[in-house]
Short mmCIF file of N, CA and C in Angstrom, two decimals:
data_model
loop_
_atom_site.label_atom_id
_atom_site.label_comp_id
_atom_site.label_asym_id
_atom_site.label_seq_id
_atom_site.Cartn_x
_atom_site.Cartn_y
_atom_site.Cartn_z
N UNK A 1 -8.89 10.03 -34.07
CA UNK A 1 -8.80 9.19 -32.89
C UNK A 1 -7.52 9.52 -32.12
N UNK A 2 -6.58 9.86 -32.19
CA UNK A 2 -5.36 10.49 -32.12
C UNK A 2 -5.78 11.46 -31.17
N UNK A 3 -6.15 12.64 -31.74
CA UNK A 3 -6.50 13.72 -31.02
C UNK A 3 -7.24 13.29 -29.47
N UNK A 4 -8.40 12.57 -30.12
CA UNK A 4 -9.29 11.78 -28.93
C UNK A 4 -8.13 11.29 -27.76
N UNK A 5 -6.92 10.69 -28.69
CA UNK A 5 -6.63 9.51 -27.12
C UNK A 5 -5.23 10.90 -26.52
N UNK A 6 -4.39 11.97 -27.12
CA UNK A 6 -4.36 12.80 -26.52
C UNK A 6 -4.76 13.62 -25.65
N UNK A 7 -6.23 13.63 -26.36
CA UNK A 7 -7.20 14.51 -24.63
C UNK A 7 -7.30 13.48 -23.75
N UNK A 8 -7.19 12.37 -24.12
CA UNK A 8 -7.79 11.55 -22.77
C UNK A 8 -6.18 11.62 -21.74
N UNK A 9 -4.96 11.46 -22.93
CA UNK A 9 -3.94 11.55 -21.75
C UNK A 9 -3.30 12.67 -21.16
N UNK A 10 -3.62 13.44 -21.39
CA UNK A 10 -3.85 15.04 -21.03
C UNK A 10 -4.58 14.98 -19.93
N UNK A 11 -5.49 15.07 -19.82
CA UNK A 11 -6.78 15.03 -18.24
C UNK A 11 -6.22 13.63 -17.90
N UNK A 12 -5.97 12.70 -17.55
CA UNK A 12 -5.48 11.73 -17.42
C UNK A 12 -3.93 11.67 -16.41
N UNK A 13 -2.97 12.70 -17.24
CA UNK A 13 -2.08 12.79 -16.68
C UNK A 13 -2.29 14.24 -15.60
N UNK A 14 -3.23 15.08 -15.77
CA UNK A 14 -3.30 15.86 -14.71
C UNK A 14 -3.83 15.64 -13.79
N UNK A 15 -4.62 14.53 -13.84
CA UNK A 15 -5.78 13.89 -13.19
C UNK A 15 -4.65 13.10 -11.76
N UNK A 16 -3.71 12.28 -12.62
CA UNK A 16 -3.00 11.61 -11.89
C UNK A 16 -1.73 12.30 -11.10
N UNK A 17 -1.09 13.92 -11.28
CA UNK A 17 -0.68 14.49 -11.02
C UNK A 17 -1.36 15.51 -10.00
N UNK A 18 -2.66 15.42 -9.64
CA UNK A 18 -3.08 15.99 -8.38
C UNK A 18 -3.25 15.09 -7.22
N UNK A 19 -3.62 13.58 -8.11
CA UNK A 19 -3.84 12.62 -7.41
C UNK A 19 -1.75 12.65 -6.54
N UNK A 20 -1.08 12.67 -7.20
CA UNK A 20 0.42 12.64 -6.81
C UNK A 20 0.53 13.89 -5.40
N UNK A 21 0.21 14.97 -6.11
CA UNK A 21 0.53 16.11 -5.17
C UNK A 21 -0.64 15.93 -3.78
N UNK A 22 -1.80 15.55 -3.88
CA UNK A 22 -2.57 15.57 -2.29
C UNK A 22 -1.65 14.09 -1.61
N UNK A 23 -1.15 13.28 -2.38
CA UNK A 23 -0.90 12.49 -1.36
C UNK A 23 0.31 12.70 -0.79
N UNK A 24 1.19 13.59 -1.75
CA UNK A 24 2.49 13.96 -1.14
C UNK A 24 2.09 14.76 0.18
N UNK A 25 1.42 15.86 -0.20
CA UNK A 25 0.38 16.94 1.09
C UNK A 25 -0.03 16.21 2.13
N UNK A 26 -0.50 14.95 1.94
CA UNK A 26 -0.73 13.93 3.17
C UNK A 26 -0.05 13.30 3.90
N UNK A 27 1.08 13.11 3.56
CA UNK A 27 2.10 12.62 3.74
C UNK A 27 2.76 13.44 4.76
N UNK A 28 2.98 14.47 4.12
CA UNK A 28 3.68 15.65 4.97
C UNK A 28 2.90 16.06 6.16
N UNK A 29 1.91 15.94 6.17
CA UNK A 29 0.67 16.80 7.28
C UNK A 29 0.41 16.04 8.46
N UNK A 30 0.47 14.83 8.28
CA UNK A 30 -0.02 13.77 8.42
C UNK A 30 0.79 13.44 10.25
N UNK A 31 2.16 13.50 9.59
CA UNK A 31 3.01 13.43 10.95
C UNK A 31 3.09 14.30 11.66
N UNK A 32 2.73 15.92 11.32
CA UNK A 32 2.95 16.98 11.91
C UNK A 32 1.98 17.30 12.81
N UNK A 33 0.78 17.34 12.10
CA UNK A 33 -1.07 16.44 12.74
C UNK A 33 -0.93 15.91 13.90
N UNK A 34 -0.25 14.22 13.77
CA UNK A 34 -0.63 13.46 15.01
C UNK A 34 0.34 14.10 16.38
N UNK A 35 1.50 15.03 15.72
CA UNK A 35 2.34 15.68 16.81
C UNK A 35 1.77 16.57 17.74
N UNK A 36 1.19 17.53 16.65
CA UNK A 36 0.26 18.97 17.53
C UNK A 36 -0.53 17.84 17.96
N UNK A 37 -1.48 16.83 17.79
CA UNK A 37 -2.76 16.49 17.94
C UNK A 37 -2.47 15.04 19.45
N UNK A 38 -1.32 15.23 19.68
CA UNK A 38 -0.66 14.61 21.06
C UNK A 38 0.06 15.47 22.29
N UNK A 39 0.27 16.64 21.54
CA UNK A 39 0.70 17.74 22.91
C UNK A 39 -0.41 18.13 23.52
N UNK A 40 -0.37 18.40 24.52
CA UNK A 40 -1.27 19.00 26.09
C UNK A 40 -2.37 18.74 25.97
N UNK A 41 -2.29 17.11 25.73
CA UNK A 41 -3.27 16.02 25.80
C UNK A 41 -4.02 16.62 27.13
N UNK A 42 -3.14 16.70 28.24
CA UNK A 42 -3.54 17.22 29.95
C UNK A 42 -4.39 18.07 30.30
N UNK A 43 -4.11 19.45 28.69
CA UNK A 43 -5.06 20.51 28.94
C UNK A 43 -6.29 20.48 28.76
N UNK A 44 -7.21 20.79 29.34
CA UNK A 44 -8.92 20.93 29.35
C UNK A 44 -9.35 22.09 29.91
N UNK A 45 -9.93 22.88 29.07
CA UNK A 45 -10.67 24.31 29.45
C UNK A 45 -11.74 23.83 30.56
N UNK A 46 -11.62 24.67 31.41
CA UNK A 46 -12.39 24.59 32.31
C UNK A 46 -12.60 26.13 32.66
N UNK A 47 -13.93 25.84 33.58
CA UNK A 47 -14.09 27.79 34.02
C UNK A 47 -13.49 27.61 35.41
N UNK A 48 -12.75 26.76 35.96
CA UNK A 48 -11.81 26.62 37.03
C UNK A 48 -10.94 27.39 36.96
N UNK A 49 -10.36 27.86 35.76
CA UNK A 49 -8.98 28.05 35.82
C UNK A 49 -9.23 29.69 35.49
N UNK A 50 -7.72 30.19 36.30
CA UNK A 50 -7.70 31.62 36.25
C UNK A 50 -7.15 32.13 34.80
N UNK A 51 -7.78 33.38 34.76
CA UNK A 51 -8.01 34.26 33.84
C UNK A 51 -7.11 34.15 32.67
N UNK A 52 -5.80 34.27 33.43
CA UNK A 52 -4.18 34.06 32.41
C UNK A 52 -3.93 32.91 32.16
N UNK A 53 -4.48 31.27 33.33
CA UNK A 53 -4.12 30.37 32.94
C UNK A 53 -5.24 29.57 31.69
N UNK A 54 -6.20 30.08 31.77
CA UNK A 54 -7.28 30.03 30.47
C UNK A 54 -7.21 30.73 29.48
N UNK A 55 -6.56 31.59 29.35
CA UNK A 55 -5.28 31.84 28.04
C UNK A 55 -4.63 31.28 27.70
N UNK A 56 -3.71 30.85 28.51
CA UNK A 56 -2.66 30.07 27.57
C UNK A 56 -3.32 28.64 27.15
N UNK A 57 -4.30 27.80 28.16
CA UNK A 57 -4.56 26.47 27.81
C UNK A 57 -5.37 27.03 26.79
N UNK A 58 -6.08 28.15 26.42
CA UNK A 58 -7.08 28.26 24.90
C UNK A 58 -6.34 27.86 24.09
N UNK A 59 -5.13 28.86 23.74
CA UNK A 59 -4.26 28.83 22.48
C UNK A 59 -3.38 27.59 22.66
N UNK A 60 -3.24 26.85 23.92
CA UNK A 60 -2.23 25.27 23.45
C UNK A 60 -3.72 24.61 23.35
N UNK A 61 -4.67 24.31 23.70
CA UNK A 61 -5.79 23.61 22.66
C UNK A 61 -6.34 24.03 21.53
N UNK A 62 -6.14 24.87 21.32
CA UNK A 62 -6.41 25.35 19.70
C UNK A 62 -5.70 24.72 18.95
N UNK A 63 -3.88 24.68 18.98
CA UNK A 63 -3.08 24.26 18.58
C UNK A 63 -3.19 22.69 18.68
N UNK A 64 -3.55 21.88 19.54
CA UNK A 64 -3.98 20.45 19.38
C UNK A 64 -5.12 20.18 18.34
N UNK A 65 -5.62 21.28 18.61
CA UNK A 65 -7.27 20.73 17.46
C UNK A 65 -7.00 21.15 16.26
N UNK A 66 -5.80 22.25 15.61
CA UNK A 66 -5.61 22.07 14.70
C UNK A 66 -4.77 21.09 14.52
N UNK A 67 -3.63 20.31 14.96
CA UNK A 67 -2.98 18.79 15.01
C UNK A 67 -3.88 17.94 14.27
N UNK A 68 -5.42 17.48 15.45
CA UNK A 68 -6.49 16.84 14.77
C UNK A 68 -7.02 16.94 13.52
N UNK A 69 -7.04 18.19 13.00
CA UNK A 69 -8.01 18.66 11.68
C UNK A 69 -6.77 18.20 10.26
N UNK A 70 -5.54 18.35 10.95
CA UNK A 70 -4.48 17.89 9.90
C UNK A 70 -4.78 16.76 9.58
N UNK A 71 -4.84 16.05 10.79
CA UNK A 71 -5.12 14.47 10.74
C UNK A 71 -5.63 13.98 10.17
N UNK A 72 -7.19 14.91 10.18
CA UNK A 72 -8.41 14.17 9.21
C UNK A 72 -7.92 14.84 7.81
N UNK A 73 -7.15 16.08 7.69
CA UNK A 73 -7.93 16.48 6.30
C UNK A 73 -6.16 15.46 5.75
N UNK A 74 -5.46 15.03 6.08
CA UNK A 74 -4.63 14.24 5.61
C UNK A 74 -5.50 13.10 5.10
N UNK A 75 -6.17 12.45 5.85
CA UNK A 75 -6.51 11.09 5.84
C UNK A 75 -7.81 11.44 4.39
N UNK A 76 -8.58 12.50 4.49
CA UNK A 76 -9.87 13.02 3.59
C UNK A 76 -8.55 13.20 1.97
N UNK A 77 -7.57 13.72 2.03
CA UNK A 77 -6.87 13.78 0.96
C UNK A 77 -6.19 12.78 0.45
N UNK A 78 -5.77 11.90 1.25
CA UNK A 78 -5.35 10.48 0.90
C UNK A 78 -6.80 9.58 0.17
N UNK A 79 -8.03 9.82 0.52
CA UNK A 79 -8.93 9.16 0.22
C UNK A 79 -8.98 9.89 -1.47
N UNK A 80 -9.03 10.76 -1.42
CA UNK A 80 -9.49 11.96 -2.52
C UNK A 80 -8.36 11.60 -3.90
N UNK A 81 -7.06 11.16 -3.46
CA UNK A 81 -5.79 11.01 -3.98
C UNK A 81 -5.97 9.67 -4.58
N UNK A 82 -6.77 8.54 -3.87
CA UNK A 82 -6.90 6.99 -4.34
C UNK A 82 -7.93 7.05 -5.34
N UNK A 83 -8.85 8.04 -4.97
CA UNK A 83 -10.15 7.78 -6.08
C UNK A 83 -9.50 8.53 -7.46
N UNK A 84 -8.69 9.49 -7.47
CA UNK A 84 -8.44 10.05 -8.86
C UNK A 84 -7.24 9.16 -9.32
N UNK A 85 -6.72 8.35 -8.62
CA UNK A 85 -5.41 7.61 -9.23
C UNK A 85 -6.43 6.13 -10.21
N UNK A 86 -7.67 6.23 -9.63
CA UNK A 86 -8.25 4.87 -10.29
C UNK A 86 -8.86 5.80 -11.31
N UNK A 87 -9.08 6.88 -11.43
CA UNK A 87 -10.16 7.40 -12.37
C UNK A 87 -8.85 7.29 -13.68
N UNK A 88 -7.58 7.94 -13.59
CA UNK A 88 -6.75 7.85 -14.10
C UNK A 88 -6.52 6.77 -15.09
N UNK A 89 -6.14 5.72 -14.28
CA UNK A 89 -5.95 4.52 -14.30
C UNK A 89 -7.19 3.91 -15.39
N UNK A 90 -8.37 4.16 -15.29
CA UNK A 90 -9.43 3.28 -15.88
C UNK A 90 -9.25 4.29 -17.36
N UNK A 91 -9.08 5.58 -17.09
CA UNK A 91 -9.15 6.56 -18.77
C UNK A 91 -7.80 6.14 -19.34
N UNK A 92 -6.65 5.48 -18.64
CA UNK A 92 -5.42 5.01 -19.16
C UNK A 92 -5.47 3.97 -19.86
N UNK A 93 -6.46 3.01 -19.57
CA UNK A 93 -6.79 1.95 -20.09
C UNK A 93 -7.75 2.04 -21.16
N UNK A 94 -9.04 2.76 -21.09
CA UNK A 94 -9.75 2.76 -22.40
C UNK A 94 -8.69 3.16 -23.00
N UNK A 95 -7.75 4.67 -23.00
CA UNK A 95 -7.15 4.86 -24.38
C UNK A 95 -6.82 4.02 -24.98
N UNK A 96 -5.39 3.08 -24.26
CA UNK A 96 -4.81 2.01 -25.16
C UNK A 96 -6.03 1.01 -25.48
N UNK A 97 -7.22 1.00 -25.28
CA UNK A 97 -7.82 -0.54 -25.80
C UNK A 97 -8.07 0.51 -27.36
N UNK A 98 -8.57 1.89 -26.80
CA UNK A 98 -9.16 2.33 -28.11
C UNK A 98 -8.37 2.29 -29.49
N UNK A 99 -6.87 3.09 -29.16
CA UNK A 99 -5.51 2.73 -29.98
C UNK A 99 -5.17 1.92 -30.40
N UNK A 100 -5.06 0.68 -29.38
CA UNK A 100 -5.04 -0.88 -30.10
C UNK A 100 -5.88 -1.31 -31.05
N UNK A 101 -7.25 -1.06 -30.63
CA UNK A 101 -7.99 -1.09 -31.38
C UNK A 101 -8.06 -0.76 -33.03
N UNK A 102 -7.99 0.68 -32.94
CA UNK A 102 -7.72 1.24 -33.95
C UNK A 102 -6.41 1.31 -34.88
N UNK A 103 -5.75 0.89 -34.25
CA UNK A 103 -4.16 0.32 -35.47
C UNK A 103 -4.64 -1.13 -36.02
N UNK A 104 -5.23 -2.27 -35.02
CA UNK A 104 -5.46 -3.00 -36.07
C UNK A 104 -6.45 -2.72 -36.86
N UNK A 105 -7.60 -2.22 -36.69
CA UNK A 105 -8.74 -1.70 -37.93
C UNK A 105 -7.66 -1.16 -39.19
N UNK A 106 -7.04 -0.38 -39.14
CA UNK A 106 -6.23 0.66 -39.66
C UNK A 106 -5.26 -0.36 -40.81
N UNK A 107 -4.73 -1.31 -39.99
CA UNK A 107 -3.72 -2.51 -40.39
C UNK A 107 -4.49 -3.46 -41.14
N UNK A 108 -5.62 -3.51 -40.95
CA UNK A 108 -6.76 -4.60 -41.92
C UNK A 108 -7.52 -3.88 -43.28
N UNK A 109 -7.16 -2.29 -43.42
CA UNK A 109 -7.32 -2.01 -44.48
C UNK A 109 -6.00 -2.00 -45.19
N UNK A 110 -4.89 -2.27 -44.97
CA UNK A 110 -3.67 -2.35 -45.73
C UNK A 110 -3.71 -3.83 -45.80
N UNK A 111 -4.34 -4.97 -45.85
CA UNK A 111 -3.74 -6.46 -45.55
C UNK A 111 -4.10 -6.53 -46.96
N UNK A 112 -3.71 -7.67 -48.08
CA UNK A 112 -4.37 -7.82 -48.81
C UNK A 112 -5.66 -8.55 -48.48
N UNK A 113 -6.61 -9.04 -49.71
CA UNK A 113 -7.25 -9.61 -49.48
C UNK A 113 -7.02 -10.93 -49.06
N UNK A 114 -7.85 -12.06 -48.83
CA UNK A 114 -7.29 -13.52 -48.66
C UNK A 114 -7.61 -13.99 -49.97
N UNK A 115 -6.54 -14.83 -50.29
CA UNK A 115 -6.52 -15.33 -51.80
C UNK A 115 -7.97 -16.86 -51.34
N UNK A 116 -8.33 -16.53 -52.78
CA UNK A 116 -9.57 -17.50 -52.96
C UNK A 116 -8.70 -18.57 -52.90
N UNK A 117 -9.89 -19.94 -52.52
CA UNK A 117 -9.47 -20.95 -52.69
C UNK A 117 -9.23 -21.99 -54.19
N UNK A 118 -8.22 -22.57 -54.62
CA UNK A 118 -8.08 -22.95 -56.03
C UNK A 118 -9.11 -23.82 -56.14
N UNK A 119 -9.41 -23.52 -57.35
CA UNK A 119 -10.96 -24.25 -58.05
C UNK A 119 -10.50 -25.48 -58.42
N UNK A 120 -11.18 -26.82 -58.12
CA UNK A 120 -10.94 -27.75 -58.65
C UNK A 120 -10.74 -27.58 -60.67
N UNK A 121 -9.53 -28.36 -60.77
CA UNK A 121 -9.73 -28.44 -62.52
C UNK A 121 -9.97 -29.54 -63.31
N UNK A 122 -10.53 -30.38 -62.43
CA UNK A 122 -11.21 -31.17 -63.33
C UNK A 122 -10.13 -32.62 -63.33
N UNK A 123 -10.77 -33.29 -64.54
CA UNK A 123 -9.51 -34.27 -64.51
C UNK A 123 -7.83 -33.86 -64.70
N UNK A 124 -7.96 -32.77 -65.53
CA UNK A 124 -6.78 -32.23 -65.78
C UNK A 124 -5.53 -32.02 -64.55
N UNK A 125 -6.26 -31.51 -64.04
CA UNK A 125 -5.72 -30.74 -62.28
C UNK A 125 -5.38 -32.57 -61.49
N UNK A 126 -5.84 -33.64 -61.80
CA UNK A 126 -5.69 -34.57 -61.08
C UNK A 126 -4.54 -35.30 -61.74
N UNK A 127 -4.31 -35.07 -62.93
CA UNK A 127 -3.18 -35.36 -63.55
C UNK A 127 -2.11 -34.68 -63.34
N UNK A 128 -1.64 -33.38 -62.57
CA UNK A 128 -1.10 -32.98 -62.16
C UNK A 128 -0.77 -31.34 -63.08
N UNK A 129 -2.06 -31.02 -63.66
CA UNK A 129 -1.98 -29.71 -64.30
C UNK A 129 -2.28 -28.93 -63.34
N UNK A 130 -1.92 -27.85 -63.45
CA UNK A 130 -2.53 -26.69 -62.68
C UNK A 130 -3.74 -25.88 -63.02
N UNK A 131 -4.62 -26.17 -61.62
CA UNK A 131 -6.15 -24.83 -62.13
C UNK A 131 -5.43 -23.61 -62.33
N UNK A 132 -6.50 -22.99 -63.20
CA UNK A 132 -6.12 -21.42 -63.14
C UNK A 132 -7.04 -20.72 -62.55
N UNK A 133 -6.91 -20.14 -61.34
CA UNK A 133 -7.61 -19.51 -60.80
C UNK A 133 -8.14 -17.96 -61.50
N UNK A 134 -9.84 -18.27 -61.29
CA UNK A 134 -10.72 -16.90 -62.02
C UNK A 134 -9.72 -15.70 -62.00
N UNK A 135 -9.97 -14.85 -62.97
CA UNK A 135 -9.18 -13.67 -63.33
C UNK A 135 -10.03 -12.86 -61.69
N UNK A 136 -9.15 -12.05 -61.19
CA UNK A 136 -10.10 -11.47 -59.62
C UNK A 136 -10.97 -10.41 -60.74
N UNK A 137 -11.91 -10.11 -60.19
CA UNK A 137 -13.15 -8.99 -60.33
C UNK A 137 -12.44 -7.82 -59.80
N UNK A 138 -12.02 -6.90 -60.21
CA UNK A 138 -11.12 -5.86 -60.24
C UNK A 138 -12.49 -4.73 -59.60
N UNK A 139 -13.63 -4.43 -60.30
CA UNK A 139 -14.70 -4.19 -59.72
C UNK A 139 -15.67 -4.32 -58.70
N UNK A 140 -15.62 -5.62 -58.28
CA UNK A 140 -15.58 -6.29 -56.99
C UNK A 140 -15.00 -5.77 -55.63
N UNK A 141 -13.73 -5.93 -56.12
CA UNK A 141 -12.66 -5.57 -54.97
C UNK A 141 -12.80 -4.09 -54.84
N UNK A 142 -13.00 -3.26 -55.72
CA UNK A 142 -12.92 -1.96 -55.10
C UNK A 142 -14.12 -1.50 -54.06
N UNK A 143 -15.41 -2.59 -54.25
CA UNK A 143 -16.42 -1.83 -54.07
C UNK A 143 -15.93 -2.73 -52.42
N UNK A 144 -15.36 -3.60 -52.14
CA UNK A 144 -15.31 -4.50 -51.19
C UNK A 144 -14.13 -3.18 -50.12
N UNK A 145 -13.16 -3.00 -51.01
CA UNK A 145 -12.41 -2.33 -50.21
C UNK A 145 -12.88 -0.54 -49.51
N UNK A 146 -13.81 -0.63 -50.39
CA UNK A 146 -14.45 1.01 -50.08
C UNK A 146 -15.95 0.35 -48.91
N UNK A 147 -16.34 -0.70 -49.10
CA UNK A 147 -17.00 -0.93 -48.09
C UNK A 147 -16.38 -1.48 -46.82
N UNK A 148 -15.08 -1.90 -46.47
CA UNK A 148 -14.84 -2.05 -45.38
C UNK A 148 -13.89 -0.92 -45.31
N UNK A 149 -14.03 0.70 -45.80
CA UNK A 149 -13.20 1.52 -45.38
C UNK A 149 -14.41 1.96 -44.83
N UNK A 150 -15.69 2.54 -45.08
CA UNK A 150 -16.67 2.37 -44.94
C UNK A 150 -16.66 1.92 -43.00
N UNK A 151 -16.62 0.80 -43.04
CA UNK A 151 -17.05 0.04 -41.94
C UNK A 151 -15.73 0.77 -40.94
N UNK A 152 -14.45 0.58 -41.13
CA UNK A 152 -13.76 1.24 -40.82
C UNK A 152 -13.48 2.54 -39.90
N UNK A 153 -14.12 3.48 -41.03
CA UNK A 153 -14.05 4.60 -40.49
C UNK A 153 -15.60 4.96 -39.74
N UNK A 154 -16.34 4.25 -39.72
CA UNK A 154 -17.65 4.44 -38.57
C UNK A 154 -16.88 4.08 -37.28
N UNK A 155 -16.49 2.54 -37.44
CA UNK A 155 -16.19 2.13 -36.04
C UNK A 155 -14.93 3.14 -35.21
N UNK A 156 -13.68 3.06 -36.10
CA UNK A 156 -13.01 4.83 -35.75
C UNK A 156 -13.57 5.86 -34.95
N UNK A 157 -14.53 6.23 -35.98
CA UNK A 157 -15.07 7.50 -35.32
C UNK A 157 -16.04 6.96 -33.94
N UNK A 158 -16.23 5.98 -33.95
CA UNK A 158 -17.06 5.42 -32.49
C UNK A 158 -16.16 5.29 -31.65
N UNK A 159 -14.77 4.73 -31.39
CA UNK A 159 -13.82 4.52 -30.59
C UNK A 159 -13.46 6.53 -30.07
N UNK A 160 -13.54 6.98 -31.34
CA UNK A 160 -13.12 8.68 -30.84
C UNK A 160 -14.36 8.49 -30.00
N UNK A 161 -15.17 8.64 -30.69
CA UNK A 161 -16.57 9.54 -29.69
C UNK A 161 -16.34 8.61 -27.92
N UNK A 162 -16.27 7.94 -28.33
CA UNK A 162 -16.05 6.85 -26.74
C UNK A 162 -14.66 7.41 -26.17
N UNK A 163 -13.95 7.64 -26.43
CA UNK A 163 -12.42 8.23 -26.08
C UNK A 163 -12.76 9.62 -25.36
N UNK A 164 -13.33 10.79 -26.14
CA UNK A 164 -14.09 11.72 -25.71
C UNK A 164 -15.12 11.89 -24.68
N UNK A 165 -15.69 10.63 -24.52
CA UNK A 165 -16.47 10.46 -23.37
C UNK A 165 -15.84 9.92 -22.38
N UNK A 166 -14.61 9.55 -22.52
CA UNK A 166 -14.01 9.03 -21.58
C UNK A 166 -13.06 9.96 -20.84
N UNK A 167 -12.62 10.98 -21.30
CA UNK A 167 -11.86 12.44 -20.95
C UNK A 167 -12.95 13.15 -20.09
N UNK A 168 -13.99 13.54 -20.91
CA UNK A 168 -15.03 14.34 -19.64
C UNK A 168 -15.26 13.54 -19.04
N UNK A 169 -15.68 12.38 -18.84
CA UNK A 169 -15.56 11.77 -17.26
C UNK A 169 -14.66 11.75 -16.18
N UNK A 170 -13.33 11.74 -16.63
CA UNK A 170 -12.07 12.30 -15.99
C UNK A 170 -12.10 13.47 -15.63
N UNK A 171 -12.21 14.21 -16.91
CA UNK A 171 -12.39 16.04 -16.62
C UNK A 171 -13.18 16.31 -15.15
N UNK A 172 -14.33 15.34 -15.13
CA UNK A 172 -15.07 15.73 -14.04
C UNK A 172 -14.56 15.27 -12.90
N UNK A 173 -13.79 13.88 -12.74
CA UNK A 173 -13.32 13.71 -11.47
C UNK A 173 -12.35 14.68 -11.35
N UNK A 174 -11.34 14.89 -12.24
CA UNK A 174 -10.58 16.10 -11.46
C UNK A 174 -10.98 16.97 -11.18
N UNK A 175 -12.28 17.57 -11.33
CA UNK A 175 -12.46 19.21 -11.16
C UNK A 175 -13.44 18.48 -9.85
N UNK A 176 -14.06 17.77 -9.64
CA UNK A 176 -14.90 17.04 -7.99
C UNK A 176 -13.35 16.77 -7.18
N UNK A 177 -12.32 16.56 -7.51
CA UNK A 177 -11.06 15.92 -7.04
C UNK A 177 -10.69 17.35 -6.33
N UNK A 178 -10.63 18.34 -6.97
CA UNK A 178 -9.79 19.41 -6.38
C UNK A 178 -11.15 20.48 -5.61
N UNK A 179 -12.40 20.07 -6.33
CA UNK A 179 -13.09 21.12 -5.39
C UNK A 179 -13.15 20.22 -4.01
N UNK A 180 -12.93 19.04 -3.77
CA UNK A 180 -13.25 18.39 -2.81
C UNK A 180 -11.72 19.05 -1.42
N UNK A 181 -10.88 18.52 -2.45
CA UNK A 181 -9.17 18.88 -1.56
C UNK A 181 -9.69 20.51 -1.01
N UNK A 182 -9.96 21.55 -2.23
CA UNK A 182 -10.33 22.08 -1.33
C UNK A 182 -11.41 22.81 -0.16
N UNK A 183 -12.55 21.91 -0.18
CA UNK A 183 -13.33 21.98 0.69
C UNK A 183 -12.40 21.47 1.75
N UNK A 184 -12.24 20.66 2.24
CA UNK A 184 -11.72 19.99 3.80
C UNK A 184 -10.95 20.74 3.51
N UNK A 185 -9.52 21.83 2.56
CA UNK A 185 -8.41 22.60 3.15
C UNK A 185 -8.95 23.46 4.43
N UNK A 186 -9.98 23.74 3.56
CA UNK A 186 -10.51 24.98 4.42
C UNK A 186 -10.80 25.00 5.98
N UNK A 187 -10.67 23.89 6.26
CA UNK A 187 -11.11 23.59 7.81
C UNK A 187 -9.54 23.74 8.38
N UNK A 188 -8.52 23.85 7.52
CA UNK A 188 -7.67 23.25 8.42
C UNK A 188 -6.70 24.99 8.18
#
């Protein structure tokens, strides 16, 4: 189970470390975007305009529409950045329930047993003798303690297998996380 909640914080923490880096990338783009994407607001291609002056307004509107495309693919990476910080976030949380989990299972095969309750002794015991409680079943207890190691180590290995399923689900948002970042790079 160990191993299990390592992979989960492994993809987990890379998961949340791309989620870190597109929003830093958004951040940065973002202002530079709405700058290009506000200069020569004025310009508009037209077939009005002469030969040289429809040159230069091509390449200063090109340069605005890439401004725009910053804009969006900022805003598309900020979106992209929130969904892997929750995917994170939710595989951060199964681990520790699974861990918690599993230390107390772990901690309830070291407890002793609970001591039986003292047997009435009769008139004796009301006179203020003491019962003697049954000698324990030495045979008993082992088969008791090998059946809740038993029980134990199933539920264990169910918390792994669930831990494991909880990493490839991550695994997959990050690898949808970054093919996504870079689909929209590409526009820009």
């Amino acid at each position: 189970i160990e191993a299990a909640g390592a992979s989960v914080a492994g993809t987990a923490g890379a998961t949340r470390r791309l989620a870190e880096g597109l929003k830093q990338i958004s951040d940065t783009i973002c202002p530079a975007g709405r700058s290009l994407g506000e200069l020569f607001q004025e310009l508009v291609l037209s077939k009005d305009l002469s030969e040289d002056l429809r040159l230069v307004t091509e390449l200063l509107v090109a340069w605005r529409e890439i401004g725009e495309a910053q804009v969006s693919l900022s805003t598309r990476l900020a979106e992209v950045a929130t969904t892997l910080e929750e995917e994170a976030k939710k595989g951060e949380q199964v681990r520790s329930q699974r861990l918690e989990e599993a230390t107390k299972l772990i901690q309830s095969l070291d407890a002793p047993p609970a001591a039986a309750a003292p047997q009435g002794g009769g008139w004796f015991s009301f006179f203020g003798g003491a019962a003697e409680a049954p000698p324990p079943d030495e045979e008993a207890e082992k088969r008791r303690r090998e059946s809740q190691k038993a029980i134990v180590d199933t539920v264990l290995q169910a918390g792994a297998e669930q831990m494991e399923a909880e990493q490839q689900r991550i695994h997959v948002a990050l690898v949808d996380g970054v093919a996504e970042a870079r689909r929209h790079s590409k526009a820009v």
